Structure formats: structure tokens, C-alpha cells
Short mmCIF file of C-alpha atoms in Angstrom, two decimals:
data_model
loop_
_atom_site.label_atom_id
_atom_site.label_comp_id
_atom_site.label_asym_id
_atom_site.label_seq_id
_atom_site.Cartn_x
_atom_site.Cartn_y
_atom_site.Cartn_z
CA PHE A 608 15.75 16.00 -18.82
CA PRO A 609 16.41 18.51 -16.01
CA GLU A 610 14.96 21.31 -18.21
CA HIS A 611 11.54 19.54 -18.22
CA CYS A 612 11.39 19.32 -14.43
CA GLU A 613 10.50 22.01 -11.91
CA ALA A 614 11.28 23.03 -8.38
CA ILE A 615 8.83 21.85 -5.59
CA PRO A 616 8.43 23.85 -2.37
CA GLY A 617 9.33 22.41 1.05
CA VAL A 618 6.91 21.54 3.94
CA GLY A 619 5.09 24.61 5.23
CA GLU A 620 5.57 26.63 2.02
CA ARG A 621 2.99 27.39 -0.65
CA PRO A 622 3.71 26.81 -4.36
CA ASP A 623 4.37 29.78 -6.55
CA PRO A 624 2.78 29.66 -9.99
CA GLN A 625 5.98 30.85 -11.71
CA ALA A 626 8.46 28.65 -9.82
CA HIS A 627 6.26 25.65 -9.13
CA PRO A 628 3.59 25.62 -11.96
CA THR A 629 2.40 22.04 -11.70
CA ILE A 630 2.04 21.97 -7.86
CA ALA A 631 0.62 25.38 -7.89
CA ALA A 632 -2.17 24.28 -10.33
CA ILE A 633 -2.94 21.20 -8.09
CA ALA A 634 -2.90 23.41 -5.03
CA GLU A 635 -5.51 25.77 -6.71
CA GLU A 636 -7.81 22.78 -7.28
CA ALA A 637 -7.36 21.64 -3.66
CA LYS A 638 -8.42 25.01 -2.43
CA ALA A 639 -11.25 25.24 -5.01
CA ASN A 640 -12.67 21.87 -3.81
CA GLN A 641 -11.60 22.06 -0.16
CA VAL A 642 -9.80 18.72 -0.29
CA SER A 643 -6.37 17.59 0.67
CA VAL A 644 -4.40 15.93 -2.16
CA VAL A 645 -1.37 13.60 -2.55
CA ALA A 646 -0.05 15.10 -5.80
CA GLY A 647 2.38 13.22 -8.09
CA SER A 648 4.66 11.90 -8.63
CA ILE A 649 6.43 14.51 -10.84
CA SER A 650 10.02 15.14 -11.85
CA GLU A 651 11.59 17.57 -9.30
CA ARG A 652 14.56 19.74 -9.98
CA GLY A 653 16.39 20.11 -6.51
CA ALA A 654 18.31 23.00 -5.40
CA ASP A 655 21.30 20.70 -5.61
CA GLY A 656 20.87 20.47 -9.39
CA LYS A 657 19.78 16.82 -9.15
CA VAL A 658 16.39 15.31 -10.38
CA TYR A 659 14.17 13.53 -8.01
CA ASN A 660 10.88 11.63 -8.53
CA THR A 661 8.57 13.37 -5.95
CA SER A 662 5.20 13.48 -4.61
CA VAL A 663 3.59 16.22 -2.34
CA VAL A 664 0.86 16.29 0.19
CA LEU A 665 -1.18 19.42 -0.16
CA SER A 666 -3.62 20.77 2.36
CA LYS A 667 -7.09 22.11 1.50
CA ASP A 668 -5.76 25.59 1.57
CA GLY A 669 -2.97 24.79 -0.73
CA ALA A 670 0.04 24.53 1.67
CA VAL A 671 2.58 21.80 1.44
CA LEU A 672 2.16 19.17 4.32
CA GLY A 673 4.66 16.61 3.17
CA LYS A 674 7.14 15.93 0.39
CA HIS A 675 8.56 12.54 -0.49
CA ARG A 676 11.39 11.81 -2.89
CA LYS A 677 11.23 8.29 -4.16
CA VAL A 678 13.93 6.30 -2.16
CA HIS A 679 14.26 3.09 -4.19
CA LEU A 680 15.02 3.63 -7.86
CA PHE A 681 13.69 1.03 -10.35
CA ASP A 682 16.60 -0.44 -12.41
CA ILE A 683 15.80 -3.62 -14.46
CA ASP A 684 17.51 -5.33 -17.31
CA ILE A 685 15.80 -8.42 -18.66
CA PRO A 686 17.69 -9.42 -21.88
CA GLY A 687 15.10 -9.59 -24.79
CA LYS A 688 12.24 -8.24 -22.72
CA MET A 689 12.84 -4.98 -20.78
CA THR A 690 15.41 -2.51 -19.84
CA PHE A 691 14.58 0.42 -17.57
CA LYS A 692 17.05 2.30 -15.41
CA GLU A 693 15.71 5.17 -13.28
CA SER A 694 19.19 5.78 -11.84
CA GLU A 695 20.39 7.02 -15.24
CA THR A 696 18.32 10.21 -14.75
CA LEU A 697 17.16 10.28 -11.15
CA THR A 698 18.58 10.60 -7.68
CA GLY A 699 17.06 8.58 -4.84
CA GLY A 700 15.76 10.42 -1.79
CA SER A 701 16.74 9.48 1.74
CA ASP A 702 13.75 10.44 3.94
CA VAL A 703 10.86 8.66 5.49
CA THR A 704 7.74 10.85 4.83
CA THR A 705 4.71 11.30 6.92
CA ALA A 706 2.26 14.17 7.05
CA ASP A 707 -0.71 14.98 9.35
CA VAL A 708 -3.78 15.83 7.32
CA PRO A 709 -6.96 17.49 8.87
CA VAL A 710 -10.13 15.58 8.44
CA PRO A 711 -13.51 16.06 10.04
CA GLY A 712 -13.11 15.34 13.69
CA GLY A 713 -9.28 15.44 13.97
CA MET A 714 -6.16 14.56 12.09
CA VAL A 715 -5.00 11.52 10.02
CA ARG A 716 -1.39 10.70 9.57
CA LEU A 717 -0.36 9.73 6.13
CA GLY A 718 2.80 7.89 5.03
CA VAL A 719 3.83 8.46 1.41
CA GLY A 720 5.96 6.32 -0.78
CA ILE A 721 6.35 5.95 -4.66
CA CYS A 722 6.02 2.92 -6.73
CA TYR A 723 9.14 0.73 -6.16
CA ASP A 724 9.22 1.98 -2.54
CA LEU A 725 6.31 -0.40 -2.05
CA ARG A 726 8.48 -3.40 -2.54
CA PHE A 727 10.56 -2.61 0.63
CA ALA A 728 8.61 -3.44 3.81
CA GLU A 729 11.08 -1.63 6.05
CA LEU A 730 10.12 1.77 4.64
CA SER A 731 6.35 1.10 5.21
CA LEU A 732 7.23 -0.15 8.85
CA LEU A 733 9.19 3.04 9.46
CA MET A 734 6.12 5.11 8.42
CA ARG A 735 3.90 2.99 10.66
CA ASN A 736 6.33 3.46 13.51
CA ARG A 737 5.98 7.30 13.08
CA GLY A 738 2.21 6.75 13.56
CA ALA A 739 0.95 6.49 10.03
CA GLN A 740 -2.56 5.23 9.68
CA ILE A 741 -2.93 5.38 5.87
CA LEU A 742 -0.03 4.67 3.40
CA CYS A 743 -0.35 6.33 0.00
CA PHE A 744 1.71 5.01 -2.95
CA PRO A 745 1.31 6.61 -6.47
CA ALA A 746 2.78 3.87 -8.67
CA ALA A 747 3.02 2.60 -12.24
CA PHE A 748 3.75 -1.12 -12.20
CA ASN A 749 3.86 -2.51 -15.63
CA THR A 750 1.88 -5.25 -17.28
CA THR A 751 4.54 -7.86 -16.32
CA THR A 752 5.00 -7.01 -12.71
CA GLY A 753 1.46 -5.86 -12.07
CA PRO A 754 -0.46 -9.10 -12.59
CA LEU A 755 2.10 -10.97 -10.47
CA HIS A 756 2.75 -8.61 -7.50
CA TRP A 757 0.61 -5.45 -7.38
CA GLU A 758 -2.21 -6.56 -5.33
CA LEU A 759 -0.13 -9.07 -3.36
CA VAL A 760 2.48 -6.66 -2.32
CA ILE A 761 -0.10 -4.01 -1.27
CA ARG A 762 -2.07 -6.50 0.76
CA ALA A 763 1.20 -7.66 2.36
CA ARG A 764 2.06 -4.07 3.35
CA ALA A 765 -1.34 -3.55 4.85
CA ILE A 766 -0.76 -6.69 7.00
CA ASP A 767 2.80 -5.79 7.84
CA THR A 768 1.84 -2.35 9.10
CA GLN A 769 -1.91 -2.71 9.91
CA CYS A 770 -2.50 0.46 7.92
CA PHE A 771 -4.98 1.30 5.18
CA MET A 772 -3.27 1.31 1.79
CA CYS A 773 -4.33 3.61 -0.80
CA CYS A 774 -2.33 2.98 -4.16
CA CYS A 775 -3.11 4.86 -7.30
CA SER A 776 -1.86 3.77 -10.80
CA PRO A 777 -2.14 5.41 -14.23
CA SER A 778 -4.72 3.97 -16.53
CA ARG A 779 -3.23 2.03 -19.44
CA ASN A 780 -2.05 3.78 -22.55
CA PRO A 781 -1.69 1.27 -25.35
CA GLU A 782 0.75 3.66 -27.20
CA GLY A 783 2.99 4.49 -24.25
CA TYR A 784 4.29 2.86 -21.10
CA PRO A 785 2.07 -0.15 -20.34
CA ALA A 786 0.84 0.69 -16.86
CA TYR A 787 -0.94 -2.23 -15.23
CA GLY A 788 -3.59 0.16 -13.71
CA HIS A 789 -5.84 -1.44 -10.86
CA SER A 790 -5.69 1.43 -8.39
CA ILE A 791 -6.72 -0.14 -5.08
CA VAL A 792 -7.70 0.61 -1.58
CA VAL A 793 -6.94 -2.16 1.09
CA ASP A 794 -7.86 -2.12 4.80
CA PRO A 795 -5.52 -2.89 7.74
CA ARG A 796 -6.37 -6.67 7.60
CA GLY A 797 -5.61 -6.97 4.07
CA LYS A 798 -9.07 -6.92 2.58
CA VAL A 799 -9.60 -5.23 -0.74
CA LEU A 800 -12.10 -2.51 -0.23
CA ALA A 801 -12.13 -1.16 -3.91
CA GLU A 802 -10.10 -1.85 -7.00
CA ALA A 803 -10.29 -0.29 -10.43
CA GLY A 804 -9.48 -1.87 -13.79
CA HIS A 805 -6.97 -0.57 -16.30
CA GLU A 806 -9.49 2.08 -17.76
CA PRO A 807 -9.82 5.72 -16.37
CA THR A 808 -11.73 5.31 -13.11
CA ILE A 809 -12.60 7.27 -10.03
CA LEU A 810 -12.77 5.32 -6.71
CA LEU A 811 -14.69 6.86 -3.67
CA VAL A 812 -13.97 4.81 -0.57
CA ASP A 813 -14.82 5.49 3.00
CA VAL A 814 -11.77 4.82 5.33
CA PRO A 815 -12.84 4.10 8.87
CA VAL A 816 -9.47 5.00 10.50
CA ALA A 817 -10.60 3.57 13.91
CA GLU A 818 -10.16 0.11 12.34
CA VAL A 819 -6.27 0.77 12.45
CA THR A 820 -6.38 0.73 16.18
CA GLU A 821 -8.70 -2.42 16.21
CA ALA A 822 -6.39 -4.25 13.95
CA ARG A 823 -3.24 -3.37 16.04
#
């Protein structure tokens, strides 16, 4: 597994196409389209030789603004139904991740988590306490946990933190991992602003950040 991973540059650095091919390719797209991107998650080979599940915030000029290593690894063993243990191959991170992203008229502070991190309210609250206004969670809930908890947990985190929630899922592949899909944007009061289905979809949503202050 480690040989299929790659290094990821640190905050303030720029990805190198040879050393960081995946992030470098996404950084080129960010520059070409003049947009900031939350990229990932992808498998990172750390300098310590361990493998992490990592997402990166890239600026519109391709620099790394933030880097989050998934803190809470998903281990599940339901006899006769599902066994999945991230801890067999991955190491958990230990940092709370926020990043300041330039937008027209100023800055927005993003908090970033990955998938199972969403279950733990304390992590989202720590990001909120660091001034986060939008929380971004790339995630791949499955078709068992998704219908039960995906929207419920995201709306709960929005209400807990009075942040906008932007949570992106893979679309469903019937021949692979059964991702639930349903990428979603929720406002600080828990209202769903937009939600995809399980097919490939693009959501374009205006996020009036001033509502964070009003909600709080």
C-alpha cells in the first residue's frame, strides 16, 4: 500500500510534479481556473514512513493553505455484514485544521475534517473556536450508515458550531465501494441549501458568510 501513496507538501509550500503528482495536478487546475480547492482525501506517505488519509486546501495560485490528516480512523466489524479497518493500513493525524482562504472582499476561514471525523462534535467545535466559518468534510459514508446518519450528523454539526457545512461524497459505483453520495451544503441554522443524489453531480451554492455572525 505505501508504494501507491505519495508525499504531500506542507503549509506554505507548492507541490512539485515529480514528488507530489496528484496535488500538483490539482494545483494546476486551481491556478488555471483561479479558484481555491479543498483537494482529497488521498493517501499520503509521510516523512515518518507512515500512511495518512489527507486533504489539502490549495489557493488559487497553487500554494498549500492547509493540510488535514484524518484524526478518527474508521474501524467496524459487524459479523455477517461488514468489516472495514482503516487502522490496519493508516495512521491517524492529531491536528485541528483551519485555513484562511481569500475571497472577494476579504478572507474566509475554513475548517477541514475527513469522513469519520464528522462524527466527533468536539473536533468541529475546536475548528469553530479557531474562527472557522465553513467546515468542509470530504467523506464516503456507505449505503448502510448514509441513509441513517449522513444528513442528520451534518445538520447537527452545523447547529453545534453555527458554521456552514460543505460535505462532498463520491457518487455511487455499483461495482466498488457502495458510497452513499448525497453531497450537501447546510447553513449555520441547520437548513439544507443543496443536496445531490448518488449520481455524479455539480452543486453551485452561494454561501453568505455574514449569516454565521447572525446565527451566533
